[in-house]
mmCIF file of C-alpha atoms in Angstrom:
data_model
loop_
_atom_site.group_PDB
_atom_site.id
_atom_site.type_symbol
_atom_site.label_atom_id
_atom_site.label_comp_id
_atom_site.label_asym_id
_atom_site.label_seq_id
_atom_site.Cartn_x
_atom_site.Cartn_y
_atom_site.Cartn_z
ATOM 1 C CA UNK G 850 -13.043 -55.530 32.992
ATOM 2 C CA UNK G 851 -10.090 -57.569 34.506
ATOM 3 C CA UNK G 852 -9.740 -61.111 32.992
ATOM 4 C CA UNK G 853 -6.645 -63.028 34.134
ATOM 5 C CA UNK G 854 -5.100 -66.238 32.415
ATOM 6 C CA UNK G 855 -3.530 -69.447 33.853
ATOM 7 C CA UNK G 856 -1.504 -70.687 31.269
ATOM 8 C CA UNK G 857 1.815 -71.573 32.210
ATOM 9 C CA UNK G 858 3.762 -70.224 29.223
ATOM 10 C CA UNK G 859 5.797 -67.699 28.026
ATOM 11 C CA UNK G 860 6.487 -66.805 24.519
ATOM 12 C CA UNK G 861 7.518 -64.026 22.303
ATOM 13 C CA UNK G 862 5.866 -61.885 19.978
ATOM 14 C CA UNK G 863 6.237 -64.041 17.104
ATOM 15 C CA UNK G 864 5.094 -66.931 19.324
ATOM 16 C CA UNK G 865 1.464 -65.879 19.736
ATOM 17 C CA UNK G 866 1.441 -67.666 16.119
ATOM 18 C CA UNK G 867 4.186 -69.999 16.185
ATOM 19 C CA UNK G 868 3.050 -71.817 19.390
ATOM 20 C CA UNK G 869 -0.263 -72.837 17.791
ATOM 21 C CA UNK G 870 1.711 -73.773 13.913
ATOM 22 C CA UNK G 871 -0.170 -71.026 12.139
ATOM 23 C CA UNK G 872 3.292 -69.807 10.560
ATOM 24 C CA UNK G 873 3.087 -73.138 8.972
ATOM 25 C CA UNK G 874 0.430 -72.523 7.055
ATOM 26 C CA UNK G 875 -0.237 -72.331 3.347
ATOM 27 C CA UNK G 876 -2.050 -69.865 1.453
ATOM 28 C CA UNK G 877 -2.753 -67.770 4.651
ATOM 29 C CA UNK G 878 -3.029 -64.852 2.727
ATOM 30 C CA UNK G 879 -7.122 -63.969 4.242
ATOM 31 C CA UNK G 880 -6.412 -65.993 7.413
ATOM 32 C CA UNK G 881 -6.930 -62.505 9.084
ATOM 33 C CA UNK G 882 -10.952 -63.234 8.793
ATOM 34 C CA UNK G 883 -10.969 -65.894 10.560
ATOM 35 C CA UNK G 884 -7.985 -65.889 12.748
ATOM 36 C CA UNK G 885 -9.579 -68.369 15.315
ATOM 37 C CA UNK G 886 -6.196 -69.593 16.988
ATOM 38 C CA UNK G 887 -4.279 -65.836 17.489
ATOM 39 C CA UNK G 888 -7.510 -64.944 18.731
ATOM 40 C CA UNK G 889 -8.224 -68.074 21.072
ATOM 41 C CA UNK G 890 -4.449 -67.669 22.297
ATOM 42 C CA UNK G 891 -4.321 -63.898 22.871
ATOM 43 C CA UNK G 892 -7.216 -64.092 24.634
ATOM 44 C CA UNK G 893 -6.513 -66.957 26.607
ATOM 45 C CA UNK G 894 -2.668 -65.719 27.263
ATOM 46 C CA UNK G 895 -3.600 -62.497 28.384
ATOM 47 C CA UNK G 896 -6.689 -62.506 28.650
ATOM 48 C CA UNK G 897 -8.009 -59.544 26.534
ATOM 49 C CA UNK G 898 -11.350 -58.906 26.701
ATOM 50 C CA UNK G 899 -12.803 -55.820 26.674
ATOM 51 C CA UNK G 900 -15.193 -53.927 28.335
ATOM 52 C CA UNK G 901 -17.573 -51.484 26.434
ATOM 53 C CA UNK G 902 -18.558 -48.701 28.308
ATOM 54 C CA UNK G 903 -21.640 -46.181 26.454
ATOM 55 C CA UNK G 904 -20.673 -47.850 23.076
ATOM 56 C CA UNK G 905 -21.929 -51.375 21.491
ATOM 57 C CA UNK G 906 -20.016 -53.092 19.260
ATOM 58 C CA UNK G 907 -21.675 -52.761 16.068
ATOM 59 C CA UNK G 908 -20.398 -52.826 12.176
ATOM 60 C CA UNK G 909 -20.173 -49.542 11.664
ATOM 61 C CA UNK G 910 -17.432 -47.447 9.952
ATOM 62 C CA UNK G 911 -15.264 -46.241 13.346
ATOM 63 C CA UNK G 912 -11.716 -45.121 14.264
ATOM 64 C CA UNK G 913 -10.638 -46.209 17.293
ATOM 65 C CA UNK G 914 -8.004 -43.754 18.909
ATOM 66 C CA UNK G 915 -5.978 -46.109 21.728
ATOM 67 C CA UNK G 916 -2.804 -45.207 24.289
ATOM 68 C CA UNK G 917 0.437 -47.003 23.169
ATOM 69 C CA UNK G 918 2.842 -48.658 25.358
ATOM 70 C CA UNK G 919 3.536 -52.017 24.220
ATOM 71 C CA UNK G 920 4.208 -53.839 21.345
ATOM 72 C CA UNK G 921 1.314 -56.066 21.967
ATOM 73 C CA UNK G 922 -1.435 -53.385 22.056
ATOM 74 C CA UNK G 923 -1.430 -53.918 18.585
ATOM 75 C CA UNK G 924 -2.350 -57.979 18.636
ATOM 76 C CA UNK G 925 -4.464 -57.717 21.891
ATOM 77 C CA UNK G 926 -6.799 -54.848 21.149
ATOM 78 C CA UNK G 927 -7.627 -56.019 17.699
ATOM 79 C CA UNK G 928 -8.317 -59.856 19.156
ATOM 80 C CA UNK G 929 -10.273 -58.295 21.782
ATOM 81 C CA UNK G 930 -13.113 -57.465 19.269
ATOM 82 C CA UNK G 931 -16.182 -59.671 18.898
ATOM 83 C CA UNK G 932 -15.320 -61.918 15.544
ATOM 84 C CA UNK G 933 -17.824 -59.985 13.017
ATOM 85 C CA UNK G 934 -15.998 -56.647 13.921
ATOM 86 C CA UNK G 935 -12.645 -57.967 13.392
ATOM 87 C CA UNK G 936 -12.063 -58.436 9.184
ATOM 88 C CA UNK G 937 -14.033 -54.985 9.169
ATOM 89 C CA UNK G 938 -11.235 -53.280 11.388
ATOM 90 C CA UNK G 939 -7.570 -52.485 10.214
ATOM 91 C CA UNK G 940 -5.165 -51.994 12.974
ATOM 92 C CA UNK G 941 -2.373 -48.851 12.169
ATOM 93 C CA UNK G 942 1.173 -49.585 12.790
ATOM 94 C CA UNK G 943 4.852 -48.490 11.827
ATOM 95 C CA UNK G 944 5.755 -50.350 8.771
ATOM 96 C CA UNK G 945 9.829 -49.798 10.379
ATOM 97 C CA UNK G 946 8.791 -52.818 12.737
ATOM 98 C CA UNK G 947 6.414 -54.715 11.434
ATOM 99 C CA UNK G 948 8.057 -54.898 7.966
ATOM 100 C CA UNK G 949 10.070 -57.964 8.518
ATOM 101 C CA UNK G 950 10.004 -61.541 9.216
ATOM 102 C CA UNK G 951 7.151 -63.239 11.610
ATOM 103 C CA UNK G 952 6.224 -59.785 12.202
ATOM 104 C CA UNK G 953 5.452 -59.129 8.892
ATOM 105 C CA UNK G 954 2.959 -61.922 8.718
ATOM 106 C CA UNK G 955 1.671 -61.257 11.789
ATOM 107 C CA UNK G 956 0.540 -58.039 10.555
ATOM 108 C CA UNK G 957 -0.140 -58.311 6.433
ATOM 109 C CA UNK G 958 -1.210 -62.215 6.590
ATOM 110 C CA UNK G 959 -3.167 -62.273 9.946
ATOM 111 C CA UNK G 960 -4.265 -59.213 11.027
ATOM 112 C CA UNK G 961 -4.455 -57.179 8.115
ATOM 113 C CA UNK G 962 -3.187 -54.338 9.527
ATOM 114 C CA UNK G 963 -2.006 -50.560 7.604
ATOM 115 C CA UNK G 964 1.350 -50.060 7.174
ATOM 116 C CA UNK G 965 2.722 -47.145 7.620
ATOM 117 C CA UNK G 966 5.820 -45.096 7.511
ATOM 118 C CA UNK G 967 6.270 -42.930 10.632
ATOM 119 C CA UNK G 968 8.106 -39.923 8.533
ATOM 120 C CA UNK G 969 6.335 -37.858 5.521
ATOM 121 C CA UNK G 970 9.259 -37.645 2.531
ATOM 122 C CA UNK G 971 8.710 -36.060 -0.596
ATOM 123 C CA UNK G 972 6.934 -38.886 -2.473
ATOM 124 C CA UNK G 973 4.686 -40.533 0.114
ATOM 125 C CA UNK G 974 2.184 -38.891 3.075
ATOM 126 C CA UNK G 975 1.894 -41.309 6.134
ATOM 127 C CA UNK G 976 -1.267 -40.637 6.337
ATOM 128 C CA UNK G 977 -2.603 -41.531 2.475
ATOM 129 C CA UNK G 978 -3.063 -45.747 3.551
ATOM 130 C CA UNK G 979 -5.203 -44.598 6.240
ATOM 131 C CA UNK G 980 -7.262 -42.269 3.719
ATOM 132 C CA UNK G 981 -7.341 -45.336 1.187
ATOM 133 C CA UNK G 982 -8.391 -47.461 4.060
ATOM 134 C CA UNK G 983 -11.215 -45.723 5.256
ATOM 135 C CA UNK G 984 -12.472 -45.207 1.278
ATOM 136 C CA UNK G 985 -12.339 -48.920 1.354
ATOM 137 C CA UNK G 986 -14.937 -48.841 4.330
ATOM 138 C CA UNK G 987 -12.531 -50.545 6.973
ATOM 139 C CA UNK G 988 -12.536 -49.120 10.309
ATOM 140 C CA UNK G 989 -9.297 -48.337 12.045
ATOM 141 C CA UNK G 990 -7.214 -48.874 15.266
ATOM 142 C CA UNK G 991 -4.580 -45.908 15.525
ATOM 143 C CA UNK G 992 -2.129 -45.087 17.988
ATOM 144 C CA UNK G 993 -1.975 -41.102 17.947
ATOM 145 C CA UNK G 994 0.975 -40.913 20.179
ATOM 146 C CA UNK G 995 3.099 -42.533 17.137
ATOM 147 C CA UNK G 996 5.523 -44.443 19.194
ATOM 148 C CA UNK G 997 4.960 -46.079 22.672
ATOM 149 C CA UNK G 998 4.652 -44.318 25.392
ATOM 150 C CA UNK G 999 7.556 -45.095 27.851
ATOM 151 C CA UNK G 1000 6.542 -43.319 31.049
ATOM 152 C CA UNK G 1001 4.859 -44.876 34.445
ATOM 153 C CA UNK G 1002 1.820 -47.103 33.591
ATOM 154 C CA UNK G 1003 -1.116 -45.065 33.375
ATOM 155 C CA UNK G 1004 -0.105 -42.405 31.520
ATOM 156 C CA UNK G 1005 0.176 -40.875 27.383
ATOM 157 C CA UNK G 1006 2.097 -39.244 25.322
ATOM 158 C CA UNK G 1007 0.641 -36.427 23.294
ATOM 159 C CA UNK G 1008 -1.969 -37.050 20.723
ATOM 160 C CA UNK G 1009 -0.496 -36.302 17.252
ATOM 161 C CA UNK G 1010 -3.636 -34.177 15.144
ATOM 162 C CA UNK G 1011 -2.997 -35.713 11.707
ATOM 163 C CA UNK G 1012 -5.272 -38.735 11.681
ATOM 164 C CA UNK G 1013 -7.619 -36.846 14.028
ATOM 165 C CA UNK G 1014 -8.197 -34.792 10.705
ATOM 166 C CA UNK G 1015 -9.072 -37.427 8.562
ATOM 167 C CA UNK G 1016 -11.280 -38.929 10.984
ATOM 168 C CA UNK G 1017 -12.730 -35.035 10.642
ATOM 169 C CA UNK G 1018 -12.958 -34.733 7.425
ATOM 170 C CA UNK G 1019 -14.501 -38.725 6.767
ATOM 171 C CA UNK G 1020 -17.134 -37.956 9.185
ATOM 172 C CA UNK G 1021 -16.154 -40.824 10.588
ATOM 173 C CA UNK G 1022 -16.628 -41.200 14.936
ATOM 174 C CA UNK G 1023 -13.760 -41.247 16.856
ATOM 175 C CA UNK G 1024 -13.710 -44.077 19.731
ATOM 176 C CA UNK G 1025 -11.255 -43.416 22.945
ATOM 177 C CA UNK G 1026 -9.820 -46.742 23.655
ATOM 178 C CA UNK G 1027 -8.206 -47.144 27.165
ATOM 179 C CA UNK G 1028 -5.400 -50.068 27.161
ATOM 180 C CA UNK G 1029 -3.338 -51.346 30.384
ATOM 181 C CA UNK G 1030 -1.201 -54.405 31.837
ATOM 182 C CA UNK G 1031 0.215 -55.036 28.081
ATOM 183 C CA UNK G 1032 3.797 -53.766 28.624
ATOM 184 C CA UNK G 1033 4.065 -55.507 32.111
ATOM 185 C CA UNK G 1034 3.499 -58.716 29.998
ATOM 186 C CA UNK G 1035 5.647 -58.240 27.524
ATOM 187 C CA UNK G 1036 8.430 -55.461 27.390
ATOM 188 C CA UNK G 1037 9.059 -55.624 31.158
ATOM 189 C CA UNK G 1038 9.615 -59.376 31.127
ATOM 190 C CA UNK G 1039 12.274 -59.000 28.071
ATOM 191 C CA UNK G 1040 10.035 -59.072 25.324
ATOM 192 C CA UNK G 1041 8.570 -62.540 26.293
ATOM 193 C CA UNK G 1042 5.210 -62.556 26.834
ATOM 194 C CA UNK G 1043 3.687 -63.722 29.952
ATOM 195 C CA UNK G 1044 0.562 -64.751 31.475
ATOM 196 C CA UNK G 1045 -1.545 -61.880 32.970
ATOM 197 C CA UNK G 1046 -4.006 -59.584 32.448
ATOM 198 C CA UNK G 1047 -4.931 -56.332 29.904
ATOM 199 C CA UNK G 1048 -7.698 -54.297 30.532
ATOM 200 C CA UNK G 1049 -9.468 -52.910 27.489
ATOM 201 C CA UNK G 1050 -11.852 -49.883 27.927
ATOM 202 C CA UNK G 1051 -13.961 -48.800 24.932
ATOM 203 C CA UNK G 1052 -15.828 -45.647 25.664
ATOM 204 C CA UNK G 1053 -18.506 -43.832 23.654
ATOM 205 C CA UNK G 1054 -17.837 -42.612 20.182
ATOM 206 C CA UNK G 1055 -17.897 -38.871 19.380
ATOM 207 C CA UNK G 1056 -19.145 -37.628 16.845
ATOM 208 C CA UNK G 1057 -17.035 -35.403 14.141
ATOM 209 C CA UNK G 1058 -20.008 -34.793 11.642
ATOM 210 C CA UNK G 1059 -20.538 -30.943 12.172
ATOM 211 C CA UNK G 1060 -17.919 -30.391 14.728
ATOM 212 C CA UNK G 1061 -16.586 -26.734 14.548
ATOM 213 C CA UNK G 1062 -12.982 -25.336 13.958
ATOM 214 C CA UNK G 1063 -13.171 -25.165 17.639
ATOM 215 C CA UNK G 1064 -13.950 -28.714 18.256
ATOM 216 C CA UNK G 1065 -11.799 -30.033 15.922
ATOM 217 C CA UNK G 1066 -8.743 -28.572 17.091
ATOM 218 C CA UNK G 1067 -9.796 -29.811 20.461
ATOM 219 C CA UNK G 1068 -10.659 -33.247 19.655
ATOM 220 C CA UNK G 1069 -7.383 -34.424 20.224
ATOM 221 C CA UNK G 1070 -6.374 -33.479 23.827
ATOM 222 C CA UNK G 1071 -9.897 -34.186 24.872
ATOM 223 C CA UNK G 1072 -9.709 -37.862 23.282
ATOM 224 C CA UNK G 1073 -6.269 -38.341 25.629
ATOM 225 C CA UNK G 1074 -8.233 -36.650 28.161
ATOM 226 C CA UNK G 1075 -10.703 -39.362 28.286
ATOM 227 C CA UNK G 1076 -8.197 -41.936 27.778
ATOM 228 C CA UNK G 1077 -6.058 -40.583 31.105
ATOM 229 C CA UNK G 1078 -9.202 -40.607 33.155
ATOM 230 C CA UNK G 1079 -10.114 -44.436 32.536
ATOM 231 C CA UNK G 1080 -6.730 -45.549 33.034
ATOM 232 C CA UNK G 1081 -6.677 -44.542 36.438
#
C-alpha cells in the first residue's frame, strides 16, 4: 500500500516530537499508550500505513522480524500499527543511539521501545531484554540485520539467528515485515525528514511451535527470503 503526504515540512528525527510540543510535556513517562500526536504526525509526514497481507492485526503475542535501512523504520513501523496493537508491541533498537537526548525519550518515554546493546560482554547478553520482554507478554519489532542496511533500496543484509532462537524457543510466531521509501526520506535528504511515502508490508506469521532442527536453522534466510521478494 502506497500512501503519500502533502505536508510541506521538513524536520529531523527529534522533530517528529518537537514539532507538535510533546518534548514539553510533563510526566510523559506512559505517553507511549497513547501517543496520539507521533502517531498522527508520522503518519501524516510519511504517510505510514501498512498493508497486511495473509495476517490480521490481532493482540496476540508476535515478533515481527523487519529489513533495516533507516533510522526511521524504527518510529514509522511501530506508528503504523492500529492503536490497540501499539502499547502491546516493543520496538528493538541499539541502546548506542538511542541512549541520549530527544532520542532517548523518543524511545523510553514514547515508544517504549528495548534497549539493547549491540555487543555481548562478560556481564550482560544482548539478547536477555528481549527474553524479559517477551516473559512480560509484549510483542516485539526486531531488526535481525543489527545495523542498517546500506546497499541499493530493495535489498538486506543477513539475518543474524540469535533472536530467531528465542522467538523458537517462546513459541512465539515470527512475522516478515517488508519496509521501503524510509531512508529516501530521511538519511538521503541529510537526516531531515521529508514528506513522502513508506510502504509497510506485513505478511503471514509462521509458526515456530514444533518446527524441527531443520526448520529452525532455516527460519532465518527464509524470513529475509520473504522479505527480498515483497520489496521488489
Amino acid at each position: 500500500m502506497l500512501v503519500k503526504s502533502g505536508i510541506n515540512m521538513q524536520v529531523g528525527i527529534g522533530g517528529i516530537i518537537n514539532k507538535l510540543g510533546i518534548e514539553k510535556r510533563k510526566n510523559v513517562k506512559h505517553a507511549f499508550k497513547f501517543m496520539t500526536p507521533m502517531v498522527w504526525l508520522t503518519r501524516l509526514l510519511v504517510g505510514a500505513y501498512p498493508q497486511w497481507i495473509g495476517c490480521k492485526p490481532e493482540k496476540i503475542q508476535r515478533i515481527y522480524f523487519a529489513n533495516h535501512s533507516s533510522h526511521l523504520d524504527t518510529i514509522v513501523i511501530w506508528s503504523a500499527l492500529p492503536r490497540a496493537l501499539r502499547p502491546l508491541t516493543r520496538p528493538v533498537a541499539a541502546r548506542d543511539y538511542w541512549q541520549s537526548g530527544i532520542r532517548r525519550r523518543i524511545a523510553v518515554d514514547e515508544l517504549n521501545v528495548v534497549l539493547v546493546d549491540r555487543r555481548r560482554t562478560e556481564n550482560s547478553d544482548p539478547l536477555d531484554p528481549m527474553r524479559q520482554a517477551l516473559r512480560e507478554g509484549s510483542s516485539l519489532i526486531i531488526f535481525p540485520e543489527g545495523t542498517r542496511y546500506k546497499g541499493e533500496e530493495g535489498g538486506a543484509g543477513e539475518f543474524k539467528a540469535g533472536a530467531f532462537r528465542i522467538a523458537v524457543k517462546t513459541s512465539a510466531p515470527v512475522v516478515p515485515v517488508a519496509v521501503t521509501g524510509a531512508r529516501a526520506l530521511f538519511e538521503s535528504n541529510g537526516n531531515r525528514c521529508r514528506p513522502g511515502s513508506v510502504r509497510i508490508k506485513i505478511m503471514p506469521p509462521i509458526q515456530t511451535a514444533g518446527m524441527s532442527k531443520a526448520e529452525q536453522k532455516q527460519l532465518p534466510d527464509a524470513v529475509r527470503q520473504s522479505i527480498l521478494a515483497a520489496l521488489k
